[in-house]
Amino acid sequence: MRRVLALALLSTAPVLACATPLDGTWRVDLTTDPAKPYTQPMQLTLNADGTVTGSFYNSTIEAGRWKDSRGRLCASFRTTDGVGPYHTAICLTGDTATGQTWAEHRNFLFNWNAVRAPTAEPAPTP
């Protein structure tokens, strides 16, 4: 009976985040013309069960997985623009991240780099 109760509790427990260097907010550089810088935010949470949650390009991550192997921490996930899926892969490289996004319905593959988004400074206390 105790095993059944323990399994029931585990199956209803929330998935907890697993603190990794890839967790957090990133600023993705999607610039195509150096004279017109263009970035978008990406928020990643790598969960202990191997799933990824968060958002990219103002779209919620619908499905994602992450893995740390062969000396690399990487994640892959899917978002959508309401017309079709965007498949994104990202790997941590030192303090930066490199990735690519593929949108078959738009016939493009885009390679990009990302840096940690600056953290907001706390408001001064009076």
PDB file of C-alpha atoms in Angstrom:
ATOM      1  CA  MET A   1       0.000   0.000   0.000  1.00  0.00           C
ATOM      2  CA  ARG A   2       2.843   2.410   0.836  1.00  0.00           C
ATOM      3  CA  ARG A   3       4.402   1.826  -2.595  1.00  0.00           C
ATOM      4  CA  VAL A   4       1.125   2.633  -4.324  1.00  0.00           C
ATOM      5  CA  LEU A   5       0.772   5.824  -2.297  1.00  0.00           C
ATOM      6  CA  ALA A   6       4.381   6.809  -3.017  1.00  0.00           C
ATOM      7  CA  LEU A   7       3.893   6.224  -6.750  1.00  0.00           C
ATOM      8  CA  ALA A   8       0.661   8.205  -6.706  1.00  0.00           C
ATOM      9  CA  LEU A   9       2.384  11.122  -5.000  1.00  0.00           C
ATOM     10  CA  LEU A  10       5.307  11.023  -7.420  1.00  0.00           C
ATOM     11  CA  SER A  11       3.058  10.943 -10.475  1.00  0.00           C
ATOM     12  CA  THR A  12       1.182  14.056  -9.329  1.00  0.00           C
ATOM     13  CA  ALA A  13       4.248  15.979  -8.152  1.00  0.00           C
ATOM     14  CA  PRO A  14       5.200  18.991 -10.277  1.00  0.00           C
ATOM     15  CA  VAL A  15       8.258  18.728 -12.484  1.00  0.00           C
ATOM     16  CA  LEU A  16      11.006  20.660 -10.779  1.00  0.00           C
ATOM     17  CA  ALA A  17      13.572  22.697 -12.619  1.00  0.00           C
ATOM     18  CA  CYS A  18      17.109  21.388 -12.731  1.00  0.00           C
ATOM     19  CA  ALA A  19      19.520  24.300 -12.413  1.00  0.00           C
ATOM     20  CA  THR A  20      21.783  24.206 -15.448  1.00  0.00           C
ATOM     21  CA  PRO A  21      23.956  26.870 -17.080  1.00  0.00           C
ATOM     22  CA  LEU A  22      21.425  26.983 -19.944  1.00  0.00           C
ATOM     23  CA  ASP A  23      18.517  27.978 -17.685  1.00  0.00           C
ATOM     24  CA  GLY A  24      17.454  31.600 -17.715  1.00  0.00           C
ATOM     25  CA  THR A  25      16.869  34.461 -20.099  1.00  0.00           C
ATOM     26  CA  TRP A  26      18.895  34.813 -23.291  1.00  0.00           C
ATOM     27  CA  ARG A  27      19.095  37.563 -25.925  1.00  0.00           C
ATOM     28  CA  VAL A  28      19.154  35.879 -29.338  1.00  0.00           C
ATOM     29  CA  ASP A  29      20.835  37.809 -32.154  1.00  0.00           C
ATOM     30  CA  LEU A  30      18.725  37.402 -35.297  1.00  0.00           C
ATOM     31  CA  THR A  31      20.418  40.275 -37.142  1.00  0.00           C
ATOM     32  CA  THR A  32      20.646  39.873 -40.909  1.00  0.00           C
ATOM     33  CA  ASP A  33      21.871  43.425 -41.620  1.00  0.00           C
ATOM     34  CA  PRO A  34      24.640  44.704 -39.283  1.00  0.00           C
ATOM     35  CA  ALA A  35      23.245  48.234 -39.668  1.00  0.00           C
ATOM     36  CA  LYS A  36      19.925  47.053 -38.182  1.00  0.00           C
ATOM     37  CA  PRO A  37      20.546  44.961 -35.043  1.00  0.00           C
ATOM     38  CA  TYR A  38      17.629  42.657 -34.222  1.00  0.00           C
ATOM     39  CA  THR A  39      17.335  40.516 -31.094  1.00  0.00           C
ATOM     40  CA  GLN A  40      14.582  38.482 -29.469  1.00  0.00           C
ATOM     41  CA  PRO A  41      14.275  37.081 -25.942  1.00  0.00           C
ATOM     42  CA  MET A  42      14.403  33.381 -25.114  1.00  0.00           C
ATOM     43  CA  GLN A  43      13.506  32.036 -21.664  1.00  0.00           C
ATOM     44  CA  LEU A  44      14.577  28.470 -20.892  1.00  0.00           C
ATOM     45  CA  THR A  45      13.871  26.179 -17.961  1.00  0.00           C
ATOM     46  CA  LEU A  46      15.474  22.746 -18.129  1.00  0.00           C
ATOM     47  CA  ASN A  47      13.430  20.398 -15.957  1.00  0.00           C
ATOM     48  CA  ALA A  48      14.801  17.416 -14.027  1.00  0.00           C
ATOM     49  CA  ASP A  49      12.782  15.006 -16.207  1.00  0.00           C
ATOM     50  CA  GLY A  50      14.644  16.119 -19.357  1.00  0.00           C
ATOM     51  CA  THR A  51      11.934  18.434 -20.682  1.00  0.00           C
ATOM     52  CA  VAL A  52      12.323  22.093 -21.609  1.00  0.00           C
ATOM     53  CA  THR A  53       9.780  24.824 -20.895  1.00  0.00           C
ATOM     54  CA  GLY A  54       9.806  28.550 -21.541  1.00  0.00           C
ATOM     55  CA  SER A  55       9.421  30.757 -24.588  1.00  0.00           C
ATOM     56  CA  PHE A  56      11.223  32.001 -27.669  1.00  0.00           C
ATOM     57  CA  TYR A  57      10.299  34.826 -30.053  1.00  0.00           C
ATOM     58  CA  ASN A  58       7.142  35.525 -28.004  1.00  0.00           C
ATOM     59  CA  SER A  59       5.949  31.934 -28.481  1.00  0.00           C
ATOM     60  CA  THR A  60       5.536  29.350 -25.728  1.00  0.00           C
ATOM     61  CA  ILE A  61       7.690  26.253 -26.026  1.00  0.00           C
ATOM     62  CA  GLU A  62       5.233  23.478 -26.878  1.00  0.00           C
ATOM     63  CA  ALA A  63       7.598  20.530 -26.582  1.00  0.00           C
ATOM     64  CA  GLY A  64      11.265  20.289 -25.777  1.00  0.00           C
ATOM     65  CA  ARG A  65      14.050  18.065 -24.512  1.00  0.00           C
ATOM     66  CA  TRP A  66      17.560  18.659 -23.180  1.00  0.00           C
ATOM     67  CA  LYS A  67      20.661  16.569 -22.638  1.00  0.00           C
ATOM     68  CA  ASP A  68      24.163  16.994 -21.250  1.00  0.00           C
ATOM     69  CA  SER A  69      26.479  14.537 -23.002  1.00  0.00           C
ATOM     70  CA  ARG A  70      29.721  14.388 -24.988  1.00  0.00           C
ATOM     71  CA  GLY A  71      30.844  17.532 -23.210  1.00  0.00           C
ATOM     72  CA  ARG A  72      27.908  19.625 -24.458  1.00  0.00           C
ATOM     73  CA  LEU A  73      24.711  20.885 -22.845  1.00  0.00           C
ATOM     74  CA  CYS A  74      22.052  21.219 -25.550  1.00  0.00           C
ATOM     75  CA  ALA A  75      18.298  21.623 -25.848  1.00  0.00           C
ATOM     76  CA  SER A  76      15.826  21.273 -28.701  1.00  0.00           C
ATOM     77  CA  PHE A  77      12.261  22.479 -28.735  1.00  0.00           C
ATOM     78  CA  ARG A  78       9.271  23.411 -30.877  1.00  0.00           C
ATOM     79  CA  THR A  79       7.344  26.673 -31.012  1.00  0.00           C
ATOM     80  CA  THR A  80       4.809  27.960 -33.531  1.00  0.00           C
ATOM     81  CA  ASP A  81       3.768  31.157 -35.249  1.00  0.00           C
ATOM     82  CA  GLY A  82       0.183  29.898 -35.595  1.00  0.00           C
ATOM     83  CA  VAL A  83       0.850  28.775 -39.165  1.00  0.00           C
ATOM     84  CA  GLY A  84       3.481  26.104 -38.666  1.00  0.00           C
ATOM     85  CA  PRO A  85       6.150  24.786 -36.327  1.00  0.00           C
ATOM     86  CA  TYR A  86       9.587  26.220 -35.654  1.00  0.00           C
ATOM     87  CA  HIS A  87      12.190  23.664 -34.554  1.00  0.00           C
ATOM     88  CA  THR A  88      15.025  25.168 -32.522  1.00  0.00           C
ATOM     89  CA  ALA A  89      18.257  23.665 -31.206  1.00  0.00           C
ATOM     90  CA  ILE A  90      20.648  25.432 -28.829  1.00  0.00           C
ATOM     91  CA  CYS A  91      23.988  24.400 -27.290  1.00  0.00           C
ATOM     92  CA  LEU A  92      25.958  26.152 -24.608  1.00  0.00           C
ATOM     93  CA  THR A  93      29.437  27.282 -25.678  1.00  0.00           C
ATOM     94  CA  GLY A  94      31.223  28.883 -22.742  1.00  0.00           C
ATOM     95  CA  ASP A  95      29.288  32.018 -21.767  1.00  0.00           C
ATOM     96  CA  THR A  96      27.381  32.148 -25.051  1.00  0.00           C
ATOM     97  CA  ALA A  97      25.011  29.835 -26.831  1.00  0.00           C
ATOM     98  CA  THR A  98      24.758  28.901 -30.477  1.00  0.00           C
ATOM     99  CA  GLY A  99      21.670  27.646 -32.168  1.00  0.00           C
ATOM    100  CA  GLN A 100      19.555  27.300 -35.218  1.00  0.00           C
ATOM    101  CA  THR A 101      15.884  27.492 -36.000  1.00  0.00           C
ATOM    102  CA  TRP A 102      14.222  25.644 -38.870  1.00  0.00           C
ATOM    103  CA  ALA A 103      10.792  26.523 -40.225  1.00  0.00           C
ATOM    104  CA  GLU A 104       9.899  24.149 -43.024  1.00  0.00           C
ATOM    105  CA  HIS A 105       6.681  26.019 -43.836  1.00  0.00           C
ATOM    106  CA  ARG A 106       8.707  29.213 -44.372  1.00  0.00           C
ATOM    107  CA  ASN A 107      11.530  27.411 -46.200  1.00  0.00           C
ATOM    108  CA  PHE A 108      14.352  28.695 -44.012  1.00  0.00           C
ATOM    109  CA  LEU A 109      17.059  27.620 -41.605  1.00  0.00           C
ATOM    110  CA  PHE A 110      18.538  30.392 -39.481  1.00  0.00           C
ATOM    111  CA  ASN A 111      21.793  30.083 -37.519  1.00  0.00           C
ATOM    112  CA  TRP A 112      22.128  32.425 -34.547  1.00  0.00           C
ATOM    113  CA  ASN A 113      24.101  33.260 -31.395  1.00  0.00           C
ATOM    114  CA  ALA A 114      22.793  34.227 -27.979  1.00  0.00           C
ATOM    115  CA  VAL A 115      24.119  35.919 -24.857  1.00  0.00           C
ATOM    116  CA  ARG A 116      22.632  36.152 -21.397  1.00  0.00           C
ATOM    117  CA  ALA A 117      20.090  38.933 -21.159  1.00  0.00           C
ATOM    118  CA  PRO A 118      21.154  41.677 -18.773  1.00  0.00           C
ATOM    119  CA  THR A 119      19.541  41.375 -15.370  1.00  0.00           C
ATOM    120  CA  ALA A 120      17.509  44.274 -14.148  1.00  0.00           C
ATOM    121  CA  GLU A 121      19.214  46.288 -11.437  1.00  0.00           C
ATOM    122  CA  PRO A 122      17.264  46.551  -8.193  1.00  0.00           C
ATOM    123  CA  ALA A 123      15.539  49.869  -7.573  1.00  0.00           C
ATOM    124  CA  PRO A 124      17.354  52.092  -5.100  1.00  0.00           C
ATOM    125  CA  THR A 125      15.827  52.163  -1.647  1.00  0.00           C
ATOM    126  CA  PRO A 126      14.750  55.573  -0.316  1.00  0.00           C
TER     127      PRO A 126
END
